[in-house]
GROMACS .gro file of C-alpha atoms in nm:
model
  257
    1MET     CA    1  12.495   7.011   8.927
    2ILE     CA    2  12.141   7.140   8.962
    3THR     CA    3  11.900   7.044   8.683
    4ASN     CA    4  11.657   7.260   8.488
    5GLN     CA    5  11.365   7.084   8.654
    6GLU     CA    6  11.507   7.154   8.998
    7LEU     CA    7  11.548   7.522   8.906
    8LEU     CA    8  11.189   7.535   8.787
    9ASN     CA    9  11.061   7.363   9.102
   10ILE     CA   10  11.243   7.615   9.321
   11ALA     CA   11  11.095   7.903   9.122
   12MET     CA   12  10.742   7.761   9.141
   13THR     CA   13  10.783   7.702   9.514
   14GLN     CA   14  10.882   8.065   9.560
   15SER     CA   15  10.593   8.184   9.343
   16ALA     CA   16  10.359   7.975   9.558
   17ILE     CA   17  10.494   8.147   9.869
   18ASP     CA   18  10.446   8.488   9.708
   19ALA     CA   19  10.094   8.411   9.585
   20GLY     CA   20   9.969   8.212   9.883
   21CYS     CA   21   9.897   7.899   9.681
   22ARG     CA   22  10.051   7.554   9.637
   23MET     CA   23  10.325   7.480   9.387
   24GLU     CA   24  10.098   7.220   9.227
   25ASP     CA   25   9.847   7.493   9.141
   26PHE     CA   26  10.075   7.614   8.860
   27LEU     CA   27  10.057   7.270   8.696
   28LYS     CA   28   9.679   7.258   8.670
   29PHE     CA   29   9.493   7.324   8.347
   30GLU     CA   30   9.219   7.536   8.500
   31PRO     CA   31   9.249   7.877   8.668
   32VAL     CA   32   9.315   7.898   9.040
   33VAL     CA   33   9.219   8.190   9.264
   34VAL     CA   34   9.357   8.226   9.617
   35THR     CA   35   9.354   8.492   9.888
   36SER     CA   36   9.667   8.705   9.895
   37GLY     CA   37   9.850   8.742  10.225
   38SER     CA   38  10.194   8.806  10.364
   39HIS     CA   39  10.458   8.538  10.425
   40PRO     CA   40  10.795   8.567  10.601
   41LYS     CA   41  10.974   8.416  10.299
   42HIS     CA   42  10.813   8.616  10.018
   43ARG     CA   43  11.032   8.806   9.773
   44LYS     CA   44  11.141   9.108   9.970
   45TYR     CA   45  11.051   9.371   9.713
   46LEU     CA   46  10.687   9.263   9.697
   47GLN     CA   47  10.423   9.465   9.881
   48LEU     CA   48  10.173   9.214  10.011
   49PRO     CA   49   9.888   9.146  10.020
   50PHE     CA   50   9.809   9.191   9.650
   51PHE     CA   51   9.478   9.329   9.536
   52CYS     CA   52   9.523   9.130   9.216
   53ASN     CA   53   9.831   8.949   9.089
   54LEU     CA   54   9.833   8.699   8.804
   55ILE     CA   55  10.104   8.434   8.757
   56SER     CA   56  10.138   8.179   8.478
   57TYR     CA   57  10.400   7.912   8.416
   58GLY     CA   58  10.226   7.822   8.091
   59ASN     CA   59   9.955   7.575   8.188
   60ASN     CA   60   9.706   7.805   8.358
   61VAL     CA   61   9.680   8.129   8.552
   62VAL     CA   62   9.691   8.158   8.930
   63ALA     CA   63   9.536   8.475   9.068
   64SER     CA   64   9.632   8.597   9.413
   65ALA     CA   65   9.364   8.848   9.502
   66ALA     CA   66   9.173   9.032   9.768
   67PRO     CA   67   8.855   8.851   9.876
   68GLU     CA   68   8.625   9.116   9.726
   69PHE     CA   69   8.783   9.073   9.380
   70GLN     CA   70   8.811   8.695   9.364
   71ASP     CA   71   8.481   8.617   9.192
   72THR     CA   72   8.547   8.886   8.931
   73VAL     CA   73   8.900   8.771   8.848
   74LEU     CA   74   8.787   8.407   8.831
   75GLN     CA   75   8.525   8.500   8.572
   76TYR     CA   76   8.796   8.679   8.374
   77LEU     CA   77   9.032   8.380   8.388
   78LYS     CA   78   8.758   8.141   8.281
   79ARG     CA   79   8.660   8.363   7.989
   80TYR     CA   80   8.999   8.369   7.814
   81ALA     CA   81   9.282   8.126   7.744
   82ALA     CA   82   9.577   8.166   7.980
   83PRO     CA   83   9.813   8.351   7.738
   84HIS     CA   84   9.539   8.597   7.639
   85CYS     CA   85   9.480   8.696   8.002
   86PHE     CA   86   9.808   8.890   7.983
   87GLU     CA   87   9.753   9.077   7.658
   88THR     CA   88   9.523   9.325   7.490
   89PRO     CA   89   9.246   9.346   7.393
   90ASN     CA   90   9.143   9.114   7.676
   91LEU     CA   91   9.331   9.312   7.939
   92HIS     CA   92   9.087   9.597   7.885
   93VAL     CA   93   8.819   9.374   8.036
   94LEU     CA   94   9.030   9.323   8.347
   95GLN     CA   95   9.111   9.695   8.366
   96ASP     CA   96   8.742   9.783   8.349
   97ALA     CA   97   8.674   9.540   8.634
   98LEU     CA   98   8.951   9.695   8.847
   99GLN     CA   99   8.835  10.054   8.797
  100PRO     CA  100   8.552  10.056   9.057
  101TYR     CA  101   8.806   9.956   9.322
  102GLY     CA  102   9.044  10.241   9.239
  103MET     CA  103   9.298  10.001   9.091
  104LYS     CA  104   9.482   9.977   8.759
  105ILE     CA  105   9.703   9.725   8.585
  106CYS     CA  106  10.053   9.839   8.675
  107PHE     CA  107  10.337   9.588   8.639
  108MET     CA  108  10.375   9.327   8.365
  109ALA     CA  109  10.691   9.124   8.322
  110GLU     CA  110  10.842   8.803   8.191
  111TYR     CA  111  11.081   8.605   8.411
  112PHE     CA  112  11.368   8.389   8.289
  113LEU     CA  113  11.559   8.096   8.439
  114PRO     CA  114  11.891   7.960   8.313
  115ASP     CA  115  11.901   7.651   8.095
  116VAL     CA  116  12.197   7.478   8.258
  117THR     CA  117  12.268   7.284   7.939
  118ARG     CA  118  12.326   7.607   7.745
  119LEU     CA  119  12.522   7.828   7.982
  120THR     CA  120  12.835   7.982   7.831
  121ALA     CA  121  13.089   8.216   7.988
  122PHE     CA  122  13.126   8.495   7.734
  123SER     CA  123  13.423   8.728   7.715
  124CYS     CA  124  13.447   9.089   7.601
  125ALA     CA  125  13.720   9.339   7.521
  126TYR     CA  126  13.719   9.480   7.875
  127GLU     CA  127  13.837   9.371   8.217
  128LEU     CA  128  13.577   9.194   8.431
  129ARG     CA  129  13.586   9.213   8.811
  130LEU     CA  130  13.379   9.030   9.069
  131LEU     CA  131  13.225   9.283   9.309
  132SER     CA  132  13.076   9.258   9.658
  133PRO     CA  133  12.857   9.498   9.863
  134PRO     CA  134  13.142   9.726   9.979
  135ASP     CA  135  13.221   9.792   9.611
  136PHE     CA  136  12.866   9.916   9.553
  137ASN     CA  137  12.872  10.203   9.800
  138ALA     CA  138  12.963  10.470   9.543
  139LEU     CA  139  12.762  10.314   9.260
  140TYR     CA  140  12.404  10.403   9.353
  141LEU     CA  141  12.377  10.635   9.055
  142PRO     CA  142  12.120  10.667   8.774
  143GLN     CA  143  12.342  10.489   8.521
  144TRP     CA  144  12.348  10.175   8.737
  145SER     CA  145  11.982  10.179   8.847
  146ASN     CA  146  11.892   9.850   8.676
  147ALA     CA  147  12.182   9.665   8.839
  148LEU     CA  148  12.150   9.818   9.187
  149CYS     CA  149  11.854   9.946   9.387
  150SER     CA  150  11.912  10.240   9.619
  151LYS     CA  151  11.586  10.169   9.804
  152ARG     CA  152  11.698   9.817   9.896
  153LYS     CA  153  12.076   9.840   9.922
  154GLU     CA  154  12.085   9.563  10.181
  155LEU     CA  155  11.972   9.312   9.916
  156ASP     CA  156  12.245   9.390   9.661
  157ILE     CA  157  12.483   9.105   9.723
  158LEU     CA  158  12.708   9.025   9.425
  159GLY     CA  159  12.812   9.182   9.097
  160VAL     CA  160  13.038   9.175   8.795
  161GLY     CA  161  13.177   9.502   8.663
  162ALA     CA  162  13.336   9.573   8.325
  163TYR     CA  163  13.619   9.825   8.320
  164ASP     CA  164  13.788  10.024   8.044
  165ASN     CA  165  14.127  10.145   8.171
  166GLY     CA  166  13.996  10.140   8.525
  167GLN     CA  167  13.666  10.314   8.449
  168LEU     CA  168  13.344  10.122   8.517
  169ILE     CA  169  13.157  10.096   8.188
  170GLY     CA  170  12.911   9.815   8.269
  171LEU     CA  171  12.762   9.654   8.576
  172ALA     CA  172  12.560   9.338   8.633
  173ALA     CA  173  12.452   9.277   8.990
  174CYS     CA  174  12.205   9.061   9.176
  175SER     CA  175  11.976   9.114   9.471
  176ALA     CA  176  11.900   8.845   9.729
  177ASP     CA  177  11.526   8.881   9.686
  178CYS     CA  178  11.448   8.564   9.882
  179ASP     CA  179  11.623   8.270  10.047
  180THR     CA  180  11.669   8.067   9.729
  181MET     CA  181  11.669   8.309   9.434
  182TRP     CA  182  11.883   8.606   9.332
  183GLN     CA  183  11.762   8.848   9.065
  184ILE     CA  184  12.003   8.982   8.801
  185GLY     CA  185  11.995   9.338   8.667
  186VAL     CA  186  12.237   9.490   8.416
  187ASP     CA  187  12.345   9.832   8.288
  188VAL     CA  188  12.600   9.932   8.023
  189LEU     CA  189  12.702  10.287   7.938
  190PRO     CA  190  12.551  10.385   7.599
  191GLN     CA  191  12.880  10.417   7.413
  192TYR     CA  192  12.980  10.061   7.510
  193ARG     CA  193  12.660   9.883   7.412
  194ARG     CA  194  12.642   9.623   7.135
  195SER     CA  195  12.997   9.513   7.210
  196GLY     CA  196  12.927   9.200   7.416
  197VAL     CA  197  12.969   9.368   7.755
  198ALA     CA  198  12.624   9.281   7.891
  199SER     CA  199  12.640   8.914   7.794
  200ALA     CA  200  12.991   8.878   7.934
  201MET     CA  201  12.890   9.023   8.271
  202VAL     CA  202  12.559   8.839   8.297
  203SER     CA  203  12.708   8.503   8.199
  204HIS     CA  204  12.984   8.533   8.460
  205LEU     CA  205  12.745   8.653   8.727
  206THR     CA  206  12.509   8.363   8.653
  207ALA     CA  207  12.790   8.115   8.708
  208GLU     CA  208  12.890   8.283   9.035
  209ILE     CA  209  12.532   8.269   9.164
  210LEU     CA  210  12.502   7.899   9.081
  211LYS     CA  211  12.833   7.834   9.261
  212ARG     CA  212  12.668   7.973   9.573
  213ASP     CA  213  12.376   7.728   9.539
  214LYS     CA  214  12.129   8.003   9.458
  215VAL     CA  215  11.893   8.026   9.161
  216PRO     CA  216  11.967   8.318   8.927
  217PHE     CA  217  11.663   8.472   8.763
  218TYR     CA  218  11.619   8.753   8.517
  219CYS     CA  219  11.320   8.983   8.468
  220ALA     CA  220  11.236   9.192   8.163
  221ALA     CA  221  10.941   9.365   8.004
  222TRP     CA  222  10.822   9.198   7.685
  223SER     CA  223  10.905   9.518   7.495
  224ASN     CA  224  11.264   9.541   7.623
  225ILE     CA  225  11.413   9.359   7.326
  226LYS     CA  226  11.775   9.437   7.416
  227SER     CA  227  11.737   9.299   7.766
  228VAL     CA  228  11.557   8.985   7.647
  229ARG     CA  229  11.827   8.925   7.386
  230THR     CA  230  12.092   8.943   7.656
  231ALA     CA  231  11.904   8.689   7.867
  232VAL     CA  232  11.857   8.448   7.578
  233LYS     CA  233  12.218   8.480   7.462
  234CYS     CA  234  12.337   8.394   7.813
  235GLY     CA  235  12.130   8.075   7.822
  236PHE     CA  236  11.818   8.200   8.000
  237ARG     CA  237  11.476   8.079   7.888
  238PRO     CA  238  11.124   8.212   7.962
  239ALA     CA  239  10.985   8.050   8.277
  240TRP     CA  240  10.685   8.249   8.400
  241VAL     CA  241  10.494   8.575   8.360
  242GLU     CA  242  10.327   8.806   8.611
  243LEU     CA  243  10.082   9.094   8.609
  244THR     CA  244  10.011   9.312   8.911
  245ALA     CA  245   9.741   9.571   8.979
  246LYS     CA  246   9.816   9.871   9.198
  247ASN     CA  247   9.612  10.164   9.325
  248ASN     CA  248   9.551  10.465   9.104
  249ALA     CA  249   9.771  10.695   9.313
  250LEU     CA  250  10.078  10.475   9.272
  251VAL     CA  251  10.023  10.435   8.898
  252GLU     CA  252   9.991  10.813   8.862
  253GLN     CA  253  10.306  10.864   9.068
  254LEU     CA  254  10.501  10.622   8.850
  255ASN     CA  255  10.375  10.787   8.533
  256ASN     CA  256  10.473  11.131   8.654
  257GLY     CA  257  10.794  11.036   8.832
   0.00000   0.00000   0.00000
């Protein structure tokens, strides 16, 4: 069975591909800045190159950035301890530095990997079914938008649905975002929440992903307490964090969408 260290190494290798750095850069104790570029094996939902993307596995921060912003972001990373580079009030300094380039801080997220010593297959009061892409065709609906992505249907590869008398009331699904790692998303209808449905689906889906020799990973905003609780209950542990800057137009579109 795969070990936690092997899971972490695979994740860091993928992050290195995405950032354009070396895996060993995440283990250093000083900041690293590299030039962002495209790679045939990057996570498919990423839009590369980055103008500025920060990644930390805990030791330091690696910045993947455009050449014209590299000196600025390096000064920022040297000024603050790694954890503080991802939080206010220090983030205001980074935002001020991005402003002249027409960029804003946009995405911030925490990523989780399973602790293989703590995985448990939870049950719930509802029927669970293993689902494949043909089962998803009629499910690209707002209520399942965390589990499935209508913009990248070709990546949605495996799922677990929860059913109440034949009606789908919860869905956990994963997207094949890269060769080695599949990302889990989950939705439960409001009236069925807090009844163990999410943890049952996610725990079973995690096991199915590992059976296929892929690394399951889970992404959540720090403020999404319910989602983080589900991850932790199912045996996932924080592994890395990311912050991404995007142009003003995209940020405005997301805020008004």
